[in-house]
Amino acid sequence: MSWLELSVRVARQNAPLVESLLQNEPVLALTLTDDADDPVLEPGVGETPLWPSVCVTALFSGDTAVEPLAQLLSLVPGVDRPQHVTFRKFADQQWERTWLDRFQPMQFGAGLWIVPGESDAPASATHVLRLDPGLAFGTGTHPTTRLCLEWIDKHDFTGQRVIDYGCGSGVLGIAAAIKGAASVVCVDNDPQALTATNDNAERYSVKDVISSMRPGEFSTQRADVVLANILAAPLVELAPRLAAAVGAGGALVLSGILEEQAEEVRAAYLADFPGMEKRVLDGWVLLTGTKPE
């Protein structure tokens, strides 16, 4: 099977727009680097990134049409083809090598790390996730994943029931599992995402804790923590379902939200989660709330 890689270089402030446009397409993976190709976009704790431009790289199946994607990106200010947009095709093995070369160990919070393959993790790491390339991503290179993982790092999941809605590769649910969750339900409408989640759960010896399902199978699930890192529109649409899934005293964690969309999403959940808190990173937002007892 072949793959299509799209790379677009944009001013830093336009990166969220590019991501939002591409996430409405059949994208399999998104990675952000600075324009000099440094491998990690997110700054260290307490640091502020200073790069003026960003490279957004997206992965599609090899039969994806190029021209519609190029036309879509022409909507972004300052993006001209071919100066700022490139496409290339390659086979499975080439993509895996490229992925491993780009993906460096990353820290989230005090002790949670994600590392590629068999790379070494620092001795200070308390919880380590080792991810290999797959068809569904969620590796931490995106600000929304980072926001969620840093929230997970700060909380004790011992004995808790967790739902990861829109699980992708299962990275959030698996992080909760290795931090002691008693059960994790991973939900996604992409069968490849569920396959990646199940494979990763087996790798981490948490397959007895993690179950996966399509949204149609998700009905009366209840949890102590519900994580949903998707997009603003489906978060608003799913508000009744996700709010009902959180038990009394439980936590709701929402991301995949652009900063200008935060109030609309917050309003959809306000009746069940008064006083939701907001955290912003690179134009993306994490909303968290607790359901009253």
Coordinates of N, CA and C in Angstrom, one line a residue, residues 50-271:
L50 N 9.2 30.4 20.0 CA 9.4 31.7 19.3 C 9.5 31.6 17.8
W51 N 9.2 30.3 17.3 CA 9.4 30.2 15.8 C 8.4 31.0 15.1
P52 N 8.8 31.6 14.0 CA 7.8 32.4 13.2 C 7.0 31.6 12.2
S53 N 7.4 30.4 11.9 CA 6.7 29.6 11.0 C 6.7 28.1 11.4
V54 N 5.7 27.4 10.8 CA 5.5 26.0 11.2 C 5.3 25.2 10.0
C55 N 5.7 23.9 10.0 CA 5.4 23.0 8.9 C 4.4 21.9 9.4
V56 N 3.3 21.9 8.8 CA 2.2 20.9 9.1 C 2.3 19.8 8.1
T57 N 2.5 18.5 8.5 CA 2.7 17.4 7.7 C 1.5 16.5 7.9
A58 N 0.8 16.1 6.8 CA -0.4 15.2 6.9 C -0.2 14.0 6.1
L59 N -0.7 12.9 6.6 CA -0.6 11.6 5.9 C -2.0 11.1 5.4
F60 N -2.0 10.8 4.1 CA -3.3 10.3 3.5 C -3.0 8.9 2.8
S61 N -4.0 8.2 2.5 CA -3.8 7.0 1.7 C -3.3 7.4 0.3
G62 N -2.6 6.5 -0.4 CA -1.9 6.8 -1.6 C -2.9 7.2 -2.7
D63 N -4.2 6.8 -2.7 CA -5.1 7.1 -3.7 C -5.8 8.4 -3.5
T64 N -5.4 9.2 -2.5 CA -6.1 10.5 -2.3 C -5.7 11.5 -3.4
A65 N -6.7 12.2 -3.9 CA -6.5 13.2 -5.0 C -5.8 14.4 -4.4
V66 N -4.8 14.8 -5.2 CA -3.9 15.9 -4.7 C -4.5 17.3 -4.9
E67 N -5.2 17.5 -6.1 CA -5.6 18.8 -6.4 C -6.7 19.4 -5.5
P68 N -7.7 18.6 -5.0 CA -8.6 19.2 -4.0 C -7.9 19.6 -2.7
L69 N -6.9 18.9 -2.3 CA -6.2 19.3 -1.1 C -5.5 20.6 -1.3
A70 N -4.8 20.7 -2.5 CA -4.1 22.0 -2.8 C -5.1 23.2 -2.9
Q71 N -6.3 22.9 -3.5 CA -7.3 24.0 -3.5 C -7.8 24.4 -2.1
L72 N -7.9 23.4 -1.3 CA -8.4 23.7 0.1 C -7.3 24.5 0.8
L73 N -6.1 24.2 0.7 CA -5.0 25.0 1.4 C -4.8 26.4 0.8
S74 N -5.3 26.6 -0.4 CA -5.2 27.9 -1.0 C -6.1 28.9 -0.2
L75 N -7.0 28.4 0.7 CA -7.8 29.3 1.5 C -7.0 29.9 2.7
V76 N -5.9 29.3 2.9 CA -5.0 29.8 4.1 C -4.2 31.0 3.6
P77 N -4.2 32.1 4.4 CA -3.4 33.3 4.0 C -1.9 32.9 3.8
G78 N -1.4 33.4 2.7 CA 0.1 33.3 2.5 C 0.5 31.9 2.0
V79 N -0.4 31.0 1.7 CA 0.0 29.7 1.2 C -0.2 29.7 -0.3
D80 N 1.0 29.5 -1.0 CA 1.0 29.4 -2.4 C 1.7 28.1 -2.8
R81 N 1.2 27.4 -3.8 CA 1.8 26.2 -4.4 C 2.6 26.6 -5.6
P82 N 3.8 26.1 -5.8 CA 4.5 25.0 -5.0 C 5.4 25.6 -3.9
Q83 N 5.4 26.9 -3.7 CA 6.4 27.4 -2.7 C 6.2 26.9 -1.3
H84 N 4.9 26.7 -0.9 CA 4.6 26.4 0.5 C 4.0 25.0 0.6
V85 N 3.5 24.4 -0.4 CA 2.8 23.1 -0.3 C 3.6 22.0 -1.2
T86 N 3.9 20.9 -0.6 CA 4.5 19.8 -1.3 C 3.8 18.5 -1.1
F87 N 3.8 17.6 -2.1 CA 3.2 16.3 -1.9 C 4.3 15.3 -2.3
R88 N 4.3 14.1 -1.7 CA 5.1 13.0 -2.1 C 4.4 11.7 -1.7
K89 N 4.7 10.6 -2.5 CA 4.2 9.3 -2.3 C 5.3 8.4 -1.9
F90 N 5.0 7.4 -1.0 CA 6.0 6.4 -0.6 C 5.3 5.2 -0.1
A91 N 6.1 4.1 0.1 CA 5.5 2.8 0.5 C 5.6 2.7 2.0
D92 N 5.0 1.6 2.6 CA 4.9 1.4 4.0 C 6.2 1.6 4.7
Q93 N 7.2 0.8 4.2 CA 8.5 0.8 4.9 C 9.1 2.2 4.9
Q94 N 9.0 2.9 3.8 CA 9.6 4.2 3.8 C 8.9 5.2 4.8
W95 N 7.6 5.0 4.9 CA 6.9 5.9 5.9 C 7.3 5.6 7.3
E96 N 7.4 4.3 7.6 CA 7.8 3.9 9.0 C 9.1 4.5 9.4
R97 N 10.1 4.4 8.4 CA 11.4 5.0 8.7 C 11.3 6.5 8.9
T98 N 10.6 7.2 8.0 CA 10.4 8.6 8.2 C 9.8 9.0 9.5
W99 N 8.8 8.2 9.9 CA 8.1 8.5 11.2 C 9.1 8.3 12.4
L100 N 9.8 7.2 12.4 CA 10.7 7.0 13.5 C 11.9 8.0 13.5
D101 N 12.3 8.5 12.3 CA 13.3 9.5 12.3 C 12.8 10.9 12.9
R102 N 11.5 11.2 12.7 CA 11.0 12.4 13.1 C 10.6 12.5 14.5
F103 N 10.0 11.3 15.0 CA 9.4 11.3 16.3 C 10.4 11.1 17.4
Q104 N 10.6 12.1 18.3 CA 11.6 12.1 19.4 C 10.8 11.9 20.7
P105 N 11.5 11.4 21.7 CA 10.8 11.3 23.1 C 10.3 12.6 23.5
M106 N 9.1 12.5 24.1 CA 8.4 13.7 24.6 C 7.9 13.6 26.0
Q107 N 8.0 14.6 26.8 CA 7.6 14.6 28.2 C 6.3 15.4 28.3
F108 N 5.4 14.8 29.2 CA 4.1 15.4 29.5 C 3.9 15.5 31.0
G109 N 3.9 16.8 31.5 CA 3.8 16.9 32.9 C 5.1 16.5 33.6
A110 N 4.9 16.0 34.8 CA 6.1 15.7 35.6 C 6.8 14.4 35.3
G111 N 6.0 13.3 34.9 CA 6.7 12.0 34.7 C 6.2 11.2 33.6
L112 N 5.2 11.6 32.8 CA 4.7 10.8 31.7 C 5.5 11.1 30.4
W113 N 6.0 10.1 29.7 CA 6.8 10.2 28.5 C 6.2 9.3 27.4
I114 N 6.3 9.8 26.2 CA 6.0 9.0 25.0 C 7.3 8.9 24.2
V115 N 7.7 7.7 23.9 CA 8.9 7.5 23.1 C 8.6 6.5 21.9
P116 N 9.3 6.7 20.8 CA 9.1 5.9 19.6 C 9.8 4.5 19.8
G117 N 9.1 3.5 19.4 CA 9.7 2.1 19.3 C 10.4 1.8 20.6
E118 N 11.7 1.4 20.5 CA 12.5 0.9 21.6 C 13.5 2.0 22.1
S119 N 13.2 3.3 21.8 CA 14.1 4.3 22.2 C 14.1 4.4 23.8
D120 N 15.2 4.9 24.3 CA 15.4 4.9 25.8 C 14.6 6.1 26.3
A121 N 14.0 5.9 27.5 CA 13.3 7.0 28.2 C 14.2 7.4 29.3
P122 N 14.1 8.7 29.8 CA 14.9 9.2 30.9 C 14.6 8.4 32.1
A123 N 15.6 8.3 33.0 CA 15.5 7.6 34.3 C 14.4 8.2 35.2
S124 N 14.1 9.5 34.9 CA 13.1 10.2 35.8 C 11.7 9.9 35.4
A125 N 11.5 9.2 34.2 CA 10.1 8.9 33.8 C 9.5 7.9 34.7
T126 N 8.2 8.3 35.1 CA 7.5 7.4 36.0 C 6.5 6.5 35.2
H127 N 6.1 7.0 34.1 CA 5.2 6.2 33.2 C 5.6 6.4 31.7
V128 N 5.8 5.4 31.0 CA 6.3 5.5 29.6 C 5.4 4.7 28.7
L129 N 5.1 5.4 27.6 CA 4.3 4.9 26.5 C 5.3 4.7 25.3
R130 N 5.4 3.5 24.7 CA 6.2 3.3 23.5 C 5.3 3.1 22.3
L131 N 5.3 4.0 21.4 CA 4.4 3.9 20.2 C 5.2 3.6 18.9
D132 N 4.6 2.7 18.1 CA 5.1 2.5 16.8 C 4.2 3.1 15.8
P133 N 4.6 3.4 14.6 CA 3.7 4.0 13.6 C 2.5 3.1 13.3
G134 N 1.3 3.7 13.2 CA 0.1 3.0 12.8 C -0.8 3.8 12.0
L135 N -1.9 3.3 11.6 CA -2.8 4.1 10.7 C -3.6 5.1 11.4
A136 N -3.7 5.0 12.7 CA -4.4 6.0 13.5 C -3.4 6.6 14.5
F137 N -3.3 7.9 14.5 CA -2.2 8.6 15.3 C -2.9 9.3 16.5
G138 N -2.0 9.7 17.4 CA -2.3 10.4 18.6 C -1.1 10.4 19.4
T139 N 0.0 10.9 18.9 CA 1.3 10.6 19.5 C 1.8 11.7 20.5
G140 N 1.0 12.8 20.6 CA 1.5 13.9 21.5 C 2.1 15.0 20.7
T141 N 2.3 14.9 19.4 CA 2.9 16.0 18.7 C 1.9 17.2 18.5
H142 N 0.6 16.9 18.7 CA -0.4 17.9 18.5 C -0.7 18.6 19.8
P143 N -0.9 19.9 19.9 CA -1.2 20.6 21.2 C -2.4 20.0 21.9
T144 N -3.4 19.5 21.2 CA -4.6 19.0 21.9 C -4.3 17.7 22.7
T145 N -3.5 16.8 22.0 CA -3.0 15.6 22.7 C -2.1 15.9 23.9
R146 N -1.3 16.9 23.7 CA -0.4 17.3 24.8 C -1.2 17.8 26.0
L147 N -2.2 18.7 25.7 CA -3.1 19.2 26.8 C -3.7 18.0 27.6
C148 N -4.2 17.1 26.8 CA -4.9 15.9 27.5 C -3.9 15.1 28.3
L149 N -2.8 14.8 27.7 CA -1.8 14.0 28.4 C -1.2 14.7 29.7
E150 N -1.1 16.0 29.6 CA -0.6 16.7 30.8 C -1.7 16.7 31.9
W151 N -2.9 16.7 31.5 CA -4.0 16.6 32.5 C -4.0 15.2 33.1
I152 N -3.8 14.2 32.3 CA -3.8 12.8 32.8 C -2.6 12.6 33.7
D153 N -1.4 13.2 33.4 CA -0.3 13.1 34.3 C -0.5 13.6 35.7
K154 N -1.4 14.6 35.8 CA -1.6 15.2 37.1 C -2.6 14.5 38.0
H155 N -3.3 13.5 37.4 CA -4.4 12.9 38.1 C -4.2 11.4 38.4
D156 N -4.7 11.0 39.5 CA -4.6 9.6 40.0 C -5.8 8.8 39.4
F157 N -5.6 7.8 38.6 CA -6.6 7.0 38.0 C -6.9 5.7 38.7
T158 N -6.3 5.5 39.8 CA -6.4 4.2 40.5 C -7.8 3.8 40.7
G159 N -8.2 2.6 40.1 CA -9.5 2.1 40.3 C -10.6 2.8 39.5
Q160 N -10.3 3.8 38.7 CA -11.4 4.5 38.0 C -11.8 3.9 36.7
R161 N -13.1 4.3 36.3 CA -13.6 3.9 35.0 C -13.4 5.1 34.1
V162 N -12.9 4.8 32.9 CA -12.6 5.9 32.0 C -13.2 5.6 30.6
I163 N -13.6 6.6 29.9 CA -14.0 6.5 28.5 C -13.2 7.5 27.7
D164 N -12.6 7.0 26.6 CA -11.8 7.8 25.7 C -12.6 7.8 24.4
Y165 N -13.3 8.9 24.2 CA -14.2 9.0 23.0 C -13.5 9.7 21.9
G166 N -13.4 9.0 20.7 CA -12.6 9.5 19.6 C -11.1 9.1 19.9
C167 N -10.9 7.8 20.1 CA -9.6 7.4 20.8 C -8.4 7.4 19.8
G168 N -8.6 7.4 18.5 CA -7.5 7.3 17.6 C -6.6 6.1 17.9
S169 N -5.3 6.3 18.2 CA -4.4 5.2 18.5 C -4.6 4.7 19.9
G170 N -5.5 5.3 20.7 CA -5.7 4.9 22.1 C -4.8 5.4 23.1
V171 N -4.0 6.4 22.7 CA -2.9 6.9 23.6 C -3.4 7.5 24.9
L172 N -4.6 8.2 24.9 CA -5.1 8.7 26.1 C -5.6 7.6 27.0
G173 N -6.4 6.7 26.4 CA -7.0 5.6 27.2 C -5.9 4.8 27.8
I174 N -4.8 4.5 27.0 CA -3.7 3.6 27.5 C -2.9 4.4 28.6
A175 N -2.8 5.7 28.4 CA -2.1 6.4 29.5 C -2.9 6.3 30.8
A176 N -4.2 6.4 30.7 CA -5.0 6.3 31.9 C -4.9 4.8 32.5
A177 N -4.8 3.8 31.6 CA -4.7 2.5 32.1 C -3.4 2.2 32.8
I178 N -2.3 2.7 32.2 CA -1.0 2.5 32.9 C -0.8 3.3 34.2
K179 N -1.8 4.3 34.4 CA -1.8 5.0 35.6 C -2.8 4.4 36.6
G180 N -3.3 3.2 36.3 CA -4.1 2.5 37.3 C -5.6 2.4 37.1
A181 N -6.1 2.9 35.9 CA -7.6 2.8 35.7 C -8.0 1.4 35.8
A182 N -9.2 1.2 36.3 CA -9.7 -0.2 36.4 C -10.3 -0.7 35.1
S183 N -10.9 0.3 34.4 CA -11.5 -0.1 33.0 C -11.4 1.2 32.1
V184 N -11.2 0.9 30.9 CA -11.1 2.0 29.9 C -11.9 1.6 28.6
V185 N -12.9 2.3 28.3 CA -13.7 2.1 27.1 C -13.2 3.1 26.0
C186 N -12.7 2.6 24.9 CA -12.2 3.4 23.8 C -13.2 3.4 22.7
V187 N -13.6 4.5 22.2 CA -14.7 4.6 21.2 C -14.2 5.4 20.0
D188 N -14.4 4.9 18.8 CA -14.0 5.6 17.6 C -14.8 5.1 16.4
N189 N -15.1 5.9 15.4 CA -15.9 5.5 14.3 C -15.0 4.9 13.2
D190 N -13.7 4.9 13.4 CA -12.7 4.4 12.4 C -12.2 3.0 12.8
P191 N -12.6 2.0 12.1 CA -12.1 0.6 12.4 C -10.6 0.5 12.6
Q192 N -9.9 1.3 11.8 CA -8.4 1.2 11.9 C -7.9 1.8 13.2
A193 N -8.6 2.8 13.7 CA -8.3 3.4 15.0 C -8.5 2.3 16.1
L194 N -9.6 1.6 16.0 CA -9.8 0.5 17.0 C -8.8 -0.6 16.9
T195 N -8.4 -0.9 15.7 CA -7.3 -1.9 15.6 C -6.0 -1.4 16.2
A196 N -5.7 -0.2 15.9 CA -4.5 0.4 16.5 C -4.5 0.4 18.0
T197 N -5.7 0.8 18.6 CA -5.9 0.8 20.0 C -5.7 -0.6 20.6
N198 N -6.4 -1.6 20.0 CA -6.2 -2.9 20.5 C -4.8 -3.4 20.5
D199 N -4.1 -3.1 19.4 CA -2.7 -3.5 19.3 C -1.8 -2.9 20.4
N200 N -2.1 -1.6 20.6 CA -1.3 -0.8 21.6 C -1.6 -1.3 23.0
A201 N -2.9 -1.7 23.2 CA -3.3 -2.2 24.5 C -2.6 -3.5 24.8
E202 N -2.5 -4.3 23.8 CA -1.8 -5.6 24.0 C -0.3 -5.4 24.3
R203 N 0.3 -4.4 23.6 CA 1.7 -4.1 23.8 C 2.0 -3.7 25.2
Y204 N 1.1 -3.0 25.8 CA 1.3 -2.5 27.2 C 0.7 -3.4 28.2
S205 N 0.2 -4.6 27.8 CA -0.3 -5.5 28.8 C -1.5 -5.0 29.5
V206 N -2.3 -4.1 28.8 CA -3.5 -3.6 29.5 C -4.8 -4.0 28.7
K207 N -4.7 -5.0 27.9 CA -5.8 -5.4 27.0 C -7.0 -5.9 27.9
D208 N -6.7 -6.4 29.1 CA -7.8 -6.8 30.0 C -8.5 -5.6 30.6
V209 N -7.9 -4.5 30.6 CA -8.5 -3.3 31.1 C -9.2 -2.5 30.0
I210 N -8.8 -2.6 28.8 CA -9.3 -1.8 27.7 C -10.2 -2.5 26.8
S211 N -11.4 -1.9 26.5 CA -12.3 -2.5 25.5 C -12.5 -1.4 24.5
S212 N -12.8 -1.8 23.2 CA -13.0 -0.8 22.2 C -14.3 -1.0 21.5
M213 N -14.9 0.0 20.9 CA -16.2 -0.1 20.3 C -16.5 1.1 19.4
R214 N -17.4 0.9 18.4 CA -17.9 2.0 17.6 C -18.9 2.8 18.3
P215 N -19.1 4.1 17.9 CA -20.1 4.9 18.6 C -21.5 4.3 18.7
G216 N -21.9 3.5 17.7 CA -23.2 2.9 17.7 C -23.4 1.9 18.9
E217 N -22.3 1.4 19.4 CA -22.3 0.4 20.5 C -22.3 1.2 21.8
F218 N -22.0 2.4 21.8 CA -21.8 3.2 23.0 C -23.1 3.8 23.4
S219 N -23.7 3.4 24.5 CA -25.0 3.8 24.8 C -25.1 4.2 26.3
T220 N -25.1 3.1 27.2 CA -25.3 3.4 28.6 C -24.1 3.3 29.4
Q221 N -22.9 3.6 28.8 CA -21.7 3.5 29.5 C -21.6 4.7 30.5
R222 N -21.0 4.4 31.7 CA -20.8 5.4 32.7 C -19.4 5.4 33.2
A223 N -18.8 6.5 33.5 CA -17.4 6.6 33.9 C -17.1 7.6 34.9
D224 N -16.0 7.5 35.5 CA -15.5 8.5 36.5 C -14.8 9.6 35.7
V225 N -14.2 9.3 34.5 CA -13.5 10.3 33.7 C -13.9 10.0 32.2
V226 N -14.4 11.0 31.5 CA -14.6 11.0 30.1 C -13.7 11.9 29.4
L227 N -12.9 11.3 28.5 CA -11.9 12.1 27.7 C -12.4 12.2 26.2
A228 N -12.5 13.3 25.6 CA -12.9 13.4 24.2 C -12.0 14.5 23.5
N229 N -11.1 14.0 22.8 CA -10.2 14.9 22.0 C -10.6 14.7 20.5
I230 N -11.6 15.5 20.2 CA -12.1 15.4 18.8 C -12.1 16.8 18.2
L231 N -13.3 17.3 17.7 CA -13.4 18.6 17.1 C -14.6 19.3 17.8
A232 N -14.6 20.6 17.7 CA -15.7 21.4 18.3 C -17.1 21.0 17.9
A233 N -17.3 20.9 16.6 CA -18.7 20.6 16.1 C -19.2 19.3 16.7
P234 N -18.5 18.2 16.6 CA -19.0 17.0 17.2 C -19.1 17.0 18.7
L235 N -18.2 17.8 19.4 CA -18.3 17.9 20.8 C -19.6 18.6 21.2
V236 N -20.0 19.6 20.4 CA -21.3 20.2 20.7 C -22.5 19.3 20.4
E237 N -22.4 18.6 19.3 CA -23.4 17.6 19.0 C -23.5 16.5 20.0
L238 N -22.4 16.1 20.5 CA -22.4 14.9 21.4 C -22.6 15.3 22.9
A239 N -22.8 16.6 23.1 CA -22.9 17.1 24.5 C -23.8 16.2 25.4
P240 N -25.1 16.0 25.0 CA -26.0 15.2 25.8 C -25.4 13.8 26.1
R241 N -24.8 13.2 25.1 CA -24.3 11.8 25.3 C -23.1 11.8 26.2
L242 N -22.2 12.7 26.0 CA -20.9 12.7 26.8 C -21.2 13.1 28.2
A243 N -22.1 14.1 28.4 CA -22.4 14.6 29.7 C -23.1 13.5 30.5
A244 N -24.0 12.7 29.9 CA -24.7 11.6 30.6 C -23.7 10.5 30.9
A245 N -22.6 10.4 30.2 CA -21.7 9.3 30.5 C -20.8 9.5 31.7
V246 N -20.8 10.8 32.2 CA -20.0 11.1 33.4 C -20.8 10.9 34.6
G247 N -20.3 10.0 35.5 CA -21.0 9.8 36.8 C -20.9 11.0 37.7
A248 N -21.7 11.0 38.8 CA -21.7 12.1 39.7 C -20.3 12.2 40.4
G249 N -19.8 13.5 40.4 CA -18.5 13.7 40.9 C -17.4 13.4 39.9
G250 N -17.7 12.9 38.7 CA -16.8 12.6 37.7 C -16.2 13.7 36.9
A251 N -15.2 13.5 36.1 CA -14.5 14.6 35.4 C -14.8 14.4 33.9
L252 N -14.9 15.6 33.2 CA -15.1 15.6 31.8 C -13.9 16.4 31.2
V253 N -13.2 15.9 30.2 CA -12.0 16.5 29.7 C -12.2 16.6 28.1
L254 N -12.3 17.8 27.6 CA -12.6 18.0 26.2 C -11.4 18.8 25.5
S255 N -11.1 18.4 24.3 CA -10.1 19.1 23.6 C -10.4 18.9 22.1
G256 N -9.5 19.4 21.2 CA -9.7 19.5 19.8 C -10.5 20.7 19.4
I257 N -10.4 21.8 20.3 CA -11.2 23.0 20.2 C -10.3 24.2 19.9
L258 N -10.6 24.9 18.9 CA -9.8 26.2 18.6 C -10.3 27.2 19.6
E259 N -9.4 28.1 19.9 CA -9.7 29.1 21.0 C -11.0 29.9 20.8
E260 N -11.2 30.2 19.5 CA -12.5 31.0 19.2 C -13.7 30.1 19.3
Q261 N -13.6 28.8 19.4 CA -14.7 27.9 19.5 C -15.0 27.5 21.0
A262 N -14.2 27.9 21.9 CA -14.2 27.4 23.3 C -15.6 27.8 24.0
E263 N -16.0 29.0 23.8 CA -17.3 29.4 24.5 C -18.5 28.6 24.0
E264 N -18.5 28.4 22.7 CA -19.7 27.6 22.2 C -19.7 26.2 22.8
V265 N -18.5 25.6 22.8 CA -18.4 24.2 23.4 C -18.7 24.3 24.9
R266 N -18.2 25.2 25.6 CA -18.5 25.3 27.1 C -20.0 25.5 27.3
A267 N -20.6 26.3 26.5 CA -22.1 26.6 26.7 C -22.9 25.3 26.5
A268 N -22.4 24.4 25.7 CA -23.2 23.1 25.4 C -23.1 22.2 26.6
Y269 N -22.1 22.4 27.5 CA -21.9 21.5 28.7 C -22.2 22.2 30.0
L270 N -22.5 23.5 30.0 CA -22.5 24.3 31.2 C -23.6 23.8 32.2
A271 N -24.7 23.3 31.7 CA -25.8 22.8 32.6 C -25.4 21.7 33.5

